[in-house]
Amino acid sequence: MTVHTHPTTPFDDQRPGTSGLRKAVTVFRQPNYLENFIQSVFDCVPELAGGLLVVGGDGRYYNVTAIQTLLKIAAANGVARAVVGRGGILSTPAASHLIRRRGAAGGFVLSASHNPGGPDGDFGIKFNGANGGPAPEALTEGFYARSRGIDRYHLLAAPDLDLRHDGEIRLGGMTVEIVDPVADYAALMDGIFDMPAIRRLFADGFRMVFDAMHAVTGPYAVAILEHRLGAAPGTVINRVPLEDFGGHHPDPNLVHAAELVARLSGPDAPDFGAASDGDGDRNMILGREFYVSPSDSLAVLAANAGHVPHFAGGLKGIARSMPTSQAADRVAAALGIPCYETPTGWKFFGSLLDAGRISLCGEESFGTGSDHVREKDGLWAVLMWLNVLAGRRLSVAGIVREHWRRFGRTFYGRHDYEAVETAGANALIAELRALLQQLPGCTLGGRRVLAADDFAYVDPVDGSRSERQGVRIVFEDGARIVYRLSGTGTAGATLRVYLERHRSDPADHDTEATVALAELAATAAELAGITRHTGRTVPDVVT
Ligand code: G1P
Ligand code: ZN
């Protein structure tokens, strides 16, 4: 087997977004496209030569093809050992754990998360560093800069490997170790949660449905929930990973997990429902006829963390992304621990987790996690809810309603306008930015503006600064409107509008969130001129 150095020419669109490089499969299939990006990473991370590399993906279309190419480039760039999930499968959190446990120099996670898959769907590739977390911005900007000047890549001329069986294979000077994708992750969960208490909960007749959405968590959820914890056979639905996720969006929200939502209503509904996304890092939590907003989920888990053995010593701190509701801040204040507000994207939590400043973190976009890995973790969140339910022996709704009585309810909603024209979306944000200075003191929709800014963040650990992370308008009554453009969409631009409002009186808590936020939504649409800039009168998705 020989190493070939192939001449190539750069593409100009390989800047990684919020979670790696994410494009349509058709874009990735252009000659040299994947090779250029992977080689750019190897050129920027010299520690990979002679080191250990973790590789796996969410099983979507193009996953195994891309892994074969990746392994040949890794071998040609001098990687000593590649640890690959059997069949090319690793959920994002399982990959993060494997990088940490095996002391890897880094890892590649092949996934476009919750975006649809298949030949006409999306694909993605993300590099995580030795801490198991997404590469920091300085590094991803380095990949991009390198990709713009690349003129060659190295590739080992070798036949494709059979990745279907555990064991070791030589590939040039590199050893490829194929491992069970679930085993290490399941062992990690055993060490975090009170598994005997959860087992007793199921033994006492507790029923749940977990929707794997034909994505990567199927095998993990079957092994942990059904085999280890004794949940009834059939608890995990849509459990077989499919290359196109059965034609659905593997995105756990009220729109895309409609089958699960339907199962949680009616007289015979189970006690608990949950779903995860394409690569297993997101979660949605449901009770019987009850939806837990992700912002509330973070706050409730923080307030109840004492039931979980891993957190027996108390929480060090909490972090939430800026657009996530301030419900967690109230819990942190009551616990006397810090609450950090970071820009959107999991990489900002990594530095706080590495420094031991926080134990729990979360985003409004169905992401929750802790210091056990450096990614958000869908199944972990489900197990944490199960541990809390086993400890409290209350219903999901009972726990959340009690939480609201204690801390007040923060009504929350996110409105997404998808695939809008990029020019219009950029103009909308630019006009808002130009307005910022004039807003404080103005009255909008009956509320006085207290402050308005374009969120900037200074990492308290390493001092790095991130600018222009979202336009934020805070009112005197604590309500907020936030506008930002997505960093993960693959068609046009996606405008996200985040709304929140706090009510302490329990008499107000039963209002529907959309009703409680209707006025604020109208104010947000008018202030930004959403219809004028995008031509849209209603959002595509409300969560
Ligand atoms: C979205 C979410 C964000 C999350 C990211 C990756 O990014 O909003 O919270 O970290 O996906 O899962 P966005 O498209 O908003 O940039
Ligand atoms: Zn994901």
Coordinates of C-alpha atoms and ligand atoms in Angstrom, one line a residue:
M1 CA 0.0 0.0 0.0
T2 CA 1.4 3.4 -0.9
V3 CA 0.6 6.9 0.0
H4 CA -0.4 9.1 -2.9
T5 CA -0.2 12.8 -2.8
H6 CA -3.1 14.1 -4.9
P7 CA -3.1 17.7 -6.3
T8 CA -6.3 19.6 -5.6
T9 CA -7.8 23.0 -5.8
P10 CA -9.7 24.8 -3.1
F11 CA -13.5 25.3 -2.6
D12 CA -14.6 28.6 -1.1
D13 CA -17.5 27.4 1.0
Q14 CA -15.8 25.2 3.6
R15 CA -16.2 27.4 6.7
P16 CA -17.5 25.2 9.6
G17 CA -20.7 26.6 11.2
T18 CA -22.2 26.2 14.7
S19 CA -21.5 22.4 14.5
G20 CA -19.0 21.6 11.9
L21 CA -19.2 21.6 8.1
R22 CA -22.7 20.9 7.1
K23 CA -23.8 20.7 3.4
A24 CA -26.1 18.8 1.1
V25 CA -24.8 15.3 0.2
T26 CA -24.5 16.5 -3.4
V27 CA -22.0 19.1 -2.3
F28 CA -19.9 16.6 -0.4
R29 CA -19.9 14.3 -3.4
Q30 CA -18.0 16.8 -5.6
P31 CA -14.6 15.4 -6.4
N32 CA -12.0 16.3 -3.7
Y33 CA -14.6 18.2 -1.5
L34 CA -14.5 15.8 1.5
E35 CA -10.8 15.1 1.0
N36 CA -9.9 18.8 1.0
F37 CA -11.7 19.4 4.3
I38 CA -10.3 16.4 6.1
Q39 CA -6.7 17.2 4.9
S40 CA -7.2 20.8 6.1
V41 CA -7.9 19.4 9.6
F42 CA -4.8 17.2 9.5
D43 CA -2.7 20.1 8.4
C44 CA -4.0 22.2 11.4
V45 CA -3.8 19.5 14.1
P46 CA -0.3 18.1 14.0
E47 CA -0.9 16.0 17.2
L48 CA -3.0 13.6 15.1
A49 CA 0.2 12.3 13.5
G50 CA 1.4 9.4 15.7
G51 CA -1.7 9.8 17.8
L52 CA -5.1 8.1 18.4
L53 CA -8.2 9.2 16.4
V54 CA -11.8 8.3 17.1
V55 CA -14.2 8.0 14.1
G56 CA -17.9 7.5 13.9
G57 CA -21.1 8.9 12.6
D58 CA -24.9 8.9 12.8
G59 CA -25.3 6.2 10.1
R60 CA -26.9 8.5 7.6
Y61 CA -26.4 8.1 3.9
Y62 CA -22.8 8.7 2.9
N63 CA -21.5 7.9 6.4
V64 CA -19.6 4.7 5.6
T65 CA -18.3 6.0 2.2
A66 CA -16.9 9.1 4.0
I67 CA -15.4 7.0 6.8
Q68 CA -13.5 4.9 4.2
T69 CA -12.0 8.0 2.7
L70 CA -11.3 9.5 6.1
L71 CA -9.4 6.4 7.3
K72 CA -7.2 6.3 4.2
I73 CA -6.4 10.0 4.6
A74 CA -5.7 9.4 8.4
A75 CA -3.3 6.5 7.6
A76 CA -1.5 8.6 5.0
N77 CA -1.1 11.4 7.5
G78 CA 0.5 9.2 10.0
V79 CA -2.2 8.5 12.6
A80 CA -1.1 5.5 14.7
R81 CA -4.5 4.1 15.7
A82 CA -8.1 4.8 14.7
V83 CA -10.9 3.7 17.0
V84 CA -14.1 3.3 14.9
G85 CA -17.6 2.4 16.0
R86 CA -18.8 -0.9 14.5
G87 CA -20.5 -0.2 11.2
G88 CA -19.3 3.4 11.3
I89 CA -21.7 4.1 14.1
L90 CA -21.1 6.4 17.1
S91 CA -23.5 8.9 18.6
T92 CA -22.0 12.3 19.2
P93 CA -21.9 12.0 23.0
A94 CA -20.5 8.4 22.7
A95 CA -17.8 9.7 20.4
S96 CA -17.0 12.5 22.9
H97 CA -16.7 9.9 25.7
L98 CA -14.5 7.6 23.6
I99 CA -12.1 10.5 22.8
R100 CA -11.8 11.2 26.5
R101 CA -11.6 7.7 27.8
R102 CA -9.0 6.6 25.2
G103 CA -6.9 9.7 25.5
A104 CA -7.3 10.4 21.8
A105 CA -5.8 13.4 20.1
G106 CA -9.2 14.1 18.6
G107 CA -12.1 12.6 16.7
F108 CA -14.3 13.1 13.6
V109 CA -18.0 12.9 14.0
L110 CA -19.9 12.5 10.7
S111 CA -23.4 13.9 11.1
A112 CA -25.7 16.6 10.0
S113 CA -27.5 16.2 13.4
H114 CA -31.2 16.7 13.0
N115 CA -31.2 17.6 9.3
P116 CA -32.9 15.1 6.9
G117 CA -30.6 12.4 5.3
G118 CA -30.5 10.4 2.1
P119 CA -29.0 11.1 -1.3
D120 CA -30.9 14.4 -1.4
G121 CA -30.5 15.2 2.3
D122 CA -27.6 16.7 4.2
F123 CA -24.3 15.4 5.5
G124 CA -21.8 16.9 7.9
I125 CA -18.4 16.5 9.4
K126 CA -17.2 17.8 12.7
F127 CA -13.8 17.7 14.4
N128 CA -13.6 17.3 18.2
G129 CA -10.4 17.9 20.1
A130 CA -8.7 15.9 22.9
N131 CA -11.2 17.2 25.5
G132 CA -14.0 15.5 23.5
G133 CA -15.7 18.7 22.6
P134 CA -16.2 20.6 19.3
A135 CA -13.1 22.4 18.1
P136 CA -13.0 26.0 19.3
E137 CA -13.6 28.9 16.9
A138 CA -9.9 29.7 16.5
L139 CA -9.3 26.2 15.3
T140 CA -12.3 26.0 12.9
E141 CA -11.3 29.3 11.4
G142 CA -7.9 27.7 10.9
F143 CA -9.5 24.8 9.0
Y144 CA -11.3 27.3 6.8
A145 CA -8.2 29.3 6.1
R146 CA -6.3 26.2 5.3
S147 CA -9.1 24.9 3.0
R148 CA -8.8 28.1 1.0
G149 CA -5.2 27.5 0.2
I150 CA -5.0 23.8 -0.1
D151 CA -3.3 22.3 -3.1
R152 CA -2.8 18.6 -2.2
Y153 CA -4.0 15.9 0.1
H154 CA -2.5 12.5 1.1
L155 CA -4.4 9.3 0.7
L156 CA -3.4 5.7 1.2
A157 CA -4.2 3.6 -1.9
A158 CA -6.0 0.7 -0.3
P159 CA -9.2 -1.3 -0.6
D160 CA -12.2 -0.4 1.6
L161 CA -12.3 -2.0 5.1
D162 CA -15.0 -4.3 6.4
L163 CA -16.2 -2.3 9.4
R164 CA -18.9 -4.8 10.4
H165 CA -17.0 -6.8 13.0
D166 CA -15.2 -5.8 16.2
G167 CA -11.4 -6.3 16.1
E168 CA -8.2 -4.9 14.6
I169 CA -7.2 -4.3 11.0
R170 CA -4.0 -2.8 9.7
L171 CA -4.3 0.0 7.2
G172 CA -0.7 0.9 6.0
G173 CA 1.1 2.0 9.2
M174 CA -2.2 2.6 11.1
T175 CA -4.2 0.2 13.2
V176 CA -7.9 0.4 12.9
E177 CA -9.7 -0.9 16.0
I178 CA -13.4 -1.5 15.5
V179 CA -15.4 -1.3 18.8
D180 CA -18.9 -1.8 20.0
P181 CA -20.4 1.7 19.8
V182 CA -22.6 1.2 22.9
A183 CA -20.5 -0.6 25.5
D184 CA -18.3 2.3 26.8
Y185 CA -21.2 4.7 26.8
A186 CA -23.5 2.4 28.7
A187 CA -20.8 1.8 31.3
L188 CA -20.5 5.6 31.7
M189 CA -24.2 6.0 32.3
D190 CA -24.0 3.2 35.0
G191 CA -21.5 5.3 36.9
I192 CA -23.6 8.5 36.8
F193 CA -27.1 7.5 37.7
D194 CA -28.9 5.5 40.4
M195 CA -29.7 2.6 38.0
P196 CA -31.2 0.4 40.7
A197 CA -33.7 3.1 41.6
I198 CA -34.7 3.5 37.9
R199 CA -35.0 -0.3 37.6
R200 CA -37.4 -0.3 40.6
L201 CA -39.4 2.4 38.9
F202 CA -39.9 0.3 35.8
A203 CA -40.5 -2.8 37.9
D204 CA -43.3 -0.9 39.7
G205 CA -45.1 -0.5 36.4
F206 CA -43.8 2.9 35.2
R207 CA -44.2 3.1 31.4
M208 CA -42.3 5.1 28.8
V209 CA -41.9 5.5 25.0
F210 CA -38.5 6.5 23.6
D211 CA -38.6 7.6 19.9
A212 CA -35.2 7.0 18.3
M213 CA -36.5 8.5 15.1
H214 CA -34.7 5.8 13.0
A215 CA -31.5 7.5 14.0
V216 CA -28.4 6.7 15.9
T217 CA -29.8 6.3 19.4
G218 CA -31.9 3.2 18.6
P219 CA -29.2 0.7 19.6
Y220 CA -28.1 2.8 22.7
A221 CA -31.7 3.1 23.9
V222 CA -32.6 -0.5 23.5
A223 CA -29.4 -1.6 25.3
I224 CA -29.8 0.8 28.2
L225 CA -33.6 1.3 28.7
E226 CA -34.9 -2.2 27.7
H227 CA -32.0 -4.5 28.5
R228 CA -30.3 -2.9 31.5
L229 CA -33.2 -1.0 33.1
G230 CA -36.0 -3.4 32.4
A231 CA -38.3 -1.1 30.5
A232 CA -40.9 -3.1 28.6
P233 CA -39.9 -4.6 25.2
G234 CA -41.1 -2.2 22.6
T235 CA -40.4 0.9 24.7
V236 CA -38.0 2.1 22.0
I237 CA -39.9 2.9 18.8
N238 CA -38.4 3.6 15.4
R239 CA -35.4 1.8 16.8
V240 CA -33.7 0.7 13.6
P241 CA -31.2 3.3 12.3
L242 CA -32.0 4.1 8.6
E243 CA -29.8 6.0 6.1
D244 CA -32.6 8.4 5.4
F245 CA -34.3 8.3 8.8
G246 CA -37.4 6.8 7.2
G247 CA -37.7 10.0 5.2
H248 CA -38.3 12.1 8.3
H249 CA -36.5 15.0 10.0
P250 CA -34.7 13.3 12.9
D251 CA -35.4 16.3 15.0
P252 CA -37.1 15.8 18.4
N253 CA -39.6 18.6 18.6
L254 CA -43.4 18.9 18.6
V255 CA -43.6 19.1 14.9
H256 CA -41.2 16.4 13.8
A257 CA -41.9 13.9 16.6
A258 CA -45.6 14.0 16.1
E259 CA -46.0 10.2 16.4
L260 CA -44.5 10.4 19.9
V261 CA -46.7 13.4 20.9
A262 CA -49.8 11.4 19.8
R263 CA -48.7 8.4 21.9
L264 CA -48.5 10.6 25.0
S265 CA -52.1 11.7 24.8
G266 CA -55.2 9.7 25.6
P267 CA -56.3 7.6 28.6
D268 CA -53.8 4.8 28.0
A269 CA -50.8 7.1 27.5
P270 CA -47.5 6.1 29.2
D271 CA -46.1 8.1 32.0
F272 CA -43.1 9.5 30.1
G273 CA -42.0 10.1 26.5
A274 CA -38.7 11.2 25.1
A275 CA -37.0 11.4 21.7
S276 CA -33.5 12.1 20.4
D277 CA -32.1 13.4 17.1
G278 CA -30.0 12.1 14.2
D279 CA -26.7 11.9 16.1
G280 CA -28.1 11.4 19.6
D281 CA -27.2 14.7 21.3
R282 CA -30.7 16.4 21.5
N283 CA -33.6 15.4 23.6
M284 CA -37.3 16.2 24.0
I285 CA -39.1 15.4 27.2
L286 CA -42.8 14.7 27.5
G287 CA -45.2 13.7 30.3
R288 CA -48.7 12.4 29.8
E289 CA -50.3 15.2 27.8
F290 CA -47.5 17.5 28.9
Y291 CA -44.6 19.1 27.1
V292 CA -41.5 20.2 29.0
S293 CA -39.8 23.1 27.2
P294 CA -36.0 22.6 27.0
S295 CA -35.3 25.7 29.0
D296 CA -37.6 24.4 31.8
S297 CA -36.0 21.0 31.5
L298 CA -32.6 22.5 32.3
A299 CA -34.0 24.4 35.3
V300 CA -35.9 21.4 36.7
L301 CA -32.9 19.1 36.3
A302 CA -30.7 21.6 38.1
A303 CA -33.2 22.0 41.0
N304 CA -33.5 18.2 41.3
A305 CA -29.8 17.2 40.7
G306 CA -29.5 15.9 44.3
H307 CA -31.2 12.7 43.3
V308 CA -28.4 11.8 40.9
P309 CA -25.3 10.1 42.5
H310 CA -22.9 11.9 40.1
F311 CA -24.1 15.2 41.5
A312 CA -24.1 14.2 45.1
G313 CA -21.6 16.8 46.0
G314 CA -23.8 19.6 44.6
L315 CA -23.6 21.6 41.3
K316 CA -20.6 23.8 40.7
G317 CA -22.4 26.1 38.4
I318 CA -24.9 26.1 35.4
A319 CA -24.6 27.6 32.0
R320 CA -27.2 28.3 29.3
S321 CA -26.9 29.7 25.8
M322 CA -28.0 33.3 25.6
P323 CA -31.4 32.6 23.8
T324 CA -32.3 29.9 26.4
S325 CA -34.8 31.2 28.9
Q326 CA -33.7 32.6 32.3
A327 CA -35.5 29.9 34.2
A328 CA -32.1 28.2 35.1
D329 CA -30.8 31.5 36.4
R330 CA -33.5 31.5 39.1
V331 CA -32.4 28.0 40.2
A332 CA -28.8 29.0 40.3
A333 CA -29.6 32.0 42.4
A334 CA -31.5 29.8 44.9
L335 CA -28.7 27.3 45.0
G336 CA -26.1 30.1 45.4
I337 CA -24.1 29.0 42.4
P338 CA -23.0 30.9 39.3
C339 CA -25.1 30.9 36.0
Y340 CA -23.1 31.7 32.9
E341 CA -24.7 33.0 29.7
T342 CA -22.8 31.9 26.6
P343 CA -23.3 32.3 22.8
T344 CA -25.3 29.6 20.9
G345 CA -23.3 26.4 20.2
W346 CA -21.9 23.7 22.5
K347 CA -18.3 24.6 22.1
F348 CA -18.7 27.6 24.5
F349 CA -19.7 25.3 27.3
G350 CA -16.6 23.2 26.8
S351 CA -14.2 25.7 28.3
L352 CA -16.4 26.2 31.4
L353 CA -16.7 22.4 31.8
D354 CA -13.0 21.9 31.4
A355 CA -12.3 24.5 34.0
G356 CA -14.7 22.9 36.5
R357 CA -16.8 26.0 36.7
I358 CA -20.1 24.3 35.7
S359 CA -21.7 20.9 36.2
L360 CA -24.8 21.3 34.0
C361 CA -25.6 23.2 30.8
G362 CA -28.3 23.5 28.2
E363 CA -29.7 25.2 25.2
E364 CA -33.3 26.0 24.2
S365 CA -32.8 23.9 21.1
F366 CA -33.4 20.6 22.9
G367 CA -29.8 20.3 24.1
T368 CA -28.9 19.4 27.7
G369 CA -25.6 18.1 29.1
S370 CA -23.1 17.9 31.9
D371 CA -19.5 17.5 32.7
H372 CA -19.6 13.7 31.8
V373 CA -18.7 14.5 28.2
R374 CA -18.1 17.6 26.1
E375 CA -21.2 17.4 23.9
K376 CA -24.9 17.7 24.7
D377 CA -26.3 14.2 25.3
G378 CA -29.9 13.1 24.5
L379 CA -30.0 9.8 26.2
W380 CA -28.2 11.1 29.3
A381 CA -30.9 13.8 29.7
V382 CA -33.6 11.1 29.4
L383 CA -31.8 9.0 32.1
M384 CA -31.5 12.1 34.3
W385 CA -35.2 12.6 34.1
L386 CA -35.8 9.0 34.9
N387 CA -33.5 9.2 37.9
V388 CA -35.4 12.3 39.1
L389 CA -38.8 10.6 38.5
A390 CA -37.6 7.5 40.4
G391 CA -36.5 9.7 43.3
R392 CA -39.6 11.9 43.5
R393 CA -42.3 9.4 42.4
L394 CA -44.3 12.3 41.0
S395 CA -45.6 12.7 37.4
V396 CA -43.6 14.8 34.9
A397 CA -46.3 17.4 35.0
G398 CA -46.4 17.3 38.8
I399 CA -42.6 18.0 39.0
V400 CA -42.7 20.9 36.5
R401 CA -45.8 22.5 38.1
E402 CA -44.3 22.3 41.5
H403 CA -41.1 23.9 40.0
W404 CA -43.2 26.8 38.6
R405 CA -44.9 27.3 42.0
R406 CA -41.5 27.7 43.6
F407 CA -39.6 29.7 40.9
G408 CA -42.4 31.1 38.8
R409 CA -43.1 30.1 35.2
T410 CA -40.9 31.4 32.3
F411 CA -43.1 31.2 29.2
Y412 CA -40.9 30.5 26.2
G413 CA -41.2 30.2 22.5
R414 CA -38.9 30.1 19.5
H415 CA -40.2 31.1 16.0
D416 CA -38.1 29.9 13.0
Y417 CA -38.4 31.3 9.6
E418 CA -36.6 28.8 7.4
A419 CA -34.9 29.0 4.0
V420 CA -35.6 32.8 3.7
E421 CA -33.7 34.8 1.2
T422 CA -30.2 35.6 2.6
A423 CA -30.1 39.2 1.6
G424 CA -33.4 39.9 3.3
A425 CA -32.4 38.1 6.5
N426 CA -29.1 40.0 6.6
A427 CA -30.9 43.3 6.0
L428 CA -33.3 42.6 8.9
I429 CA -30.4 42.0 11.3
A430 CA -28.5 45.0 10.1
E431 CA -31.5 47.3 10.6
L432 CA -32.0 46.0 14.1
R433 CA -28.3 46.6 14.9
A434 CA -28.7 50.1 13.7
L435 CA -31.7 50.6 16.0
L436 CA -30.1 49.3 19.2
Q437 CA -28.9 52.6 20.7
Q438 CA -32.3 54.2 20.3
L439 CA -34.3 51.5 21.9
P440 CA -33.7 51.8 25.7
G441 CA -36.5 53.8 27.2
C442 CA -38.9 53.3 24.3
T443 CA -42.2 51.6 24.8
L444 CA -42.9 48.7 22.4
G445 CA -46.3 46.9 22.6
G446 CA -46.9 48.4 26.0
R447 CA -43.5 47.4 27.5
R448 CA -40.6 49.7 28.3
V449 CA -37.2 48.6 26.9
L450 CA -34.6 48.4 29.5
A451 CA -31.6 47.4 27.4
A452 CA -30.7 46.4 23.9
D453 CA -27.5 45.0 22.5
D454 CA -25.8 42.6 20.1
F455 CA -24.6 39.9 22.4
A456 CA -20.9 39.7 22.9
Y457 CA -19.2 37.1 25.0
V458 CA -15.8 37.0 26.7
D459 CA -14.9 33.5 27.8
P460 CA -14.1 33.8 31.5
V461 CA -11.5 31.1 31.3
D462 CA -9.4 32.0 28.3
G463 CA -10.5 35.6 27.7
S464 CA -11.4 34.9 24.0
R465 CA -14.1 37.2 22.7
S466 CA -17.1 36.4 20.4
E467 CA -19.0 39.2 18.9
R468 CA -22.4 39.7 17.2
Q469 CA -24.0 36.6 18.7
G470 CA -27.6 37.8 18.5
V471 CA -29.7 40.9 19.0
R472 CA -31.2 41.0 22.4
I473 CA -33.9 43.3 23.7
V474 CA -34.7 43.2 27.4
F475 CA -37.8 44.8 28.8
E476 CA -38.4 46.3 32.3
D477 CA -40.7 43.4 33.3
G478 CA -37.9 40.9 32.5
A479 CA -39.4 39.8 29.1
R480 CA -37.0 39.4 26.3
I481 CA -36.9 39.2 22.5
V482 CA -33.8 37.8 20.8
Y483 CA -33.1 37.6 17.1
R484 CA -30.3 35.6 15.4
L485 CA -29.5 33.9 12.2
S486 CA -28.9 30.1 12.2
G487 CA -25.4 28.8 11.7
T488 CA -26.5 25.3 10.8
G489 CA -29.1 25.8 8.0
T490 CA -28.0 24.6 4.5
A491 CA -30.5 26.5 2.3
G492 CA -30.7 30.3 2.3
A493 CA -30.9 31.8 5.8
T494 CA -33.0 30.8 8.9
L495 CA -34.2 33.6 11.1
R496 CA -34.8 32.6 14.7
V497 CA -36.8 34.8 17.0
Y498 CA -36.8 33.8 20.7
L499 CA -39.5 35.1 23.1
E500 CA -39.8 34.8 26.9
R501 CA -41.8 36.3 29.7
H502 CA -41.9 35.4 33.4
R503 CA -45.0 35.1 35.6
S504 CA -44.8 34.3 39.3
D505 CA -48.5 34.0 40.1
P506 CA -49.6 30.3 39.9
A507 CA -53.0 31.5 38.7
D508 CA -51.2 32.5 35.4
H509 CA -49.3 29.2 35.0
D510 CA -51.9 27.2 33.1
T511 CA -52.1 29.6 30.1
E512 CA -50.9 28.2 26.8
A513 CA -47.4 29.5 26.0
T514 CA -48.4 30.7 22.6
V515 CA -51.2 32.7 24.2
A516 CA -49.0 34.1 26.9
L517 CA -46.5 35.2 24.3
A518 CA -48.8 36.4 21.5
E519 CA -48.3 40.1 22.2
L520 CA -44.6 39.8 22.5
A521 CA -44.5 37.8 19.2
A522 CA -46.4 40.6 17.5
T523 CA -44.0 43.2 18.9
A524 CA -41.1 41.2 17.7
A525 CA -42.4 40.8 14.2
E526 CA -43.3 44.4 13.9
L527 CA -40.0 45.8 15.3
A528 CA -37.9 43.7 13.0
G529 CA -40.1 44.1 9.9
I530 CA -40.2 40.4 9.4
T531 CA -42.8 40.4 6.7
R532 CA -41.2 43.3 4.9
H533 CA -37.7 41.6 4.9
T534 CA -38.7 37.9 4.4
G535 CA -42.1 38.0 2.8
R536 CA -43.3 35.7 5.6
T537 CA -46.3 36.3 7.8
V538 CA -46.0 33.2 10.0
P539 CA -43.0 31.2 11.2
D540 CA -42.4 27.7 9.8
V541 CA -41.7 26.1 13.1
V542 CA -42.7 27.2 16.6
T543 CA -41.1 25.4 19.5
Ligands
G1P1 C1 -28.8 25.1 16.3 C2 -29.3 25.4 17.6 C3 -28.1 25.6 18.6 C4 -27.3 24.3 18.6 C5 -27.0 23.9 17.1 C6 -26.3 22.6 17.0 O1 -27.9 26.1 15.8 O2 -30.1 26.6 17.6 O3 -28.6 25.8 19.9 O4 -26.2 24.4 19.3 O5 -28.1 23.9 16.3 O6 -27.2 21.5 17.5 P1 -28.4 27.3 14.9 O7 -29.0 26.7 13.6 O8 -29.4 28.1 15.6 O9 -27.1 28.1 14.6
ZN2 ZN -27.6 16.6 17.0

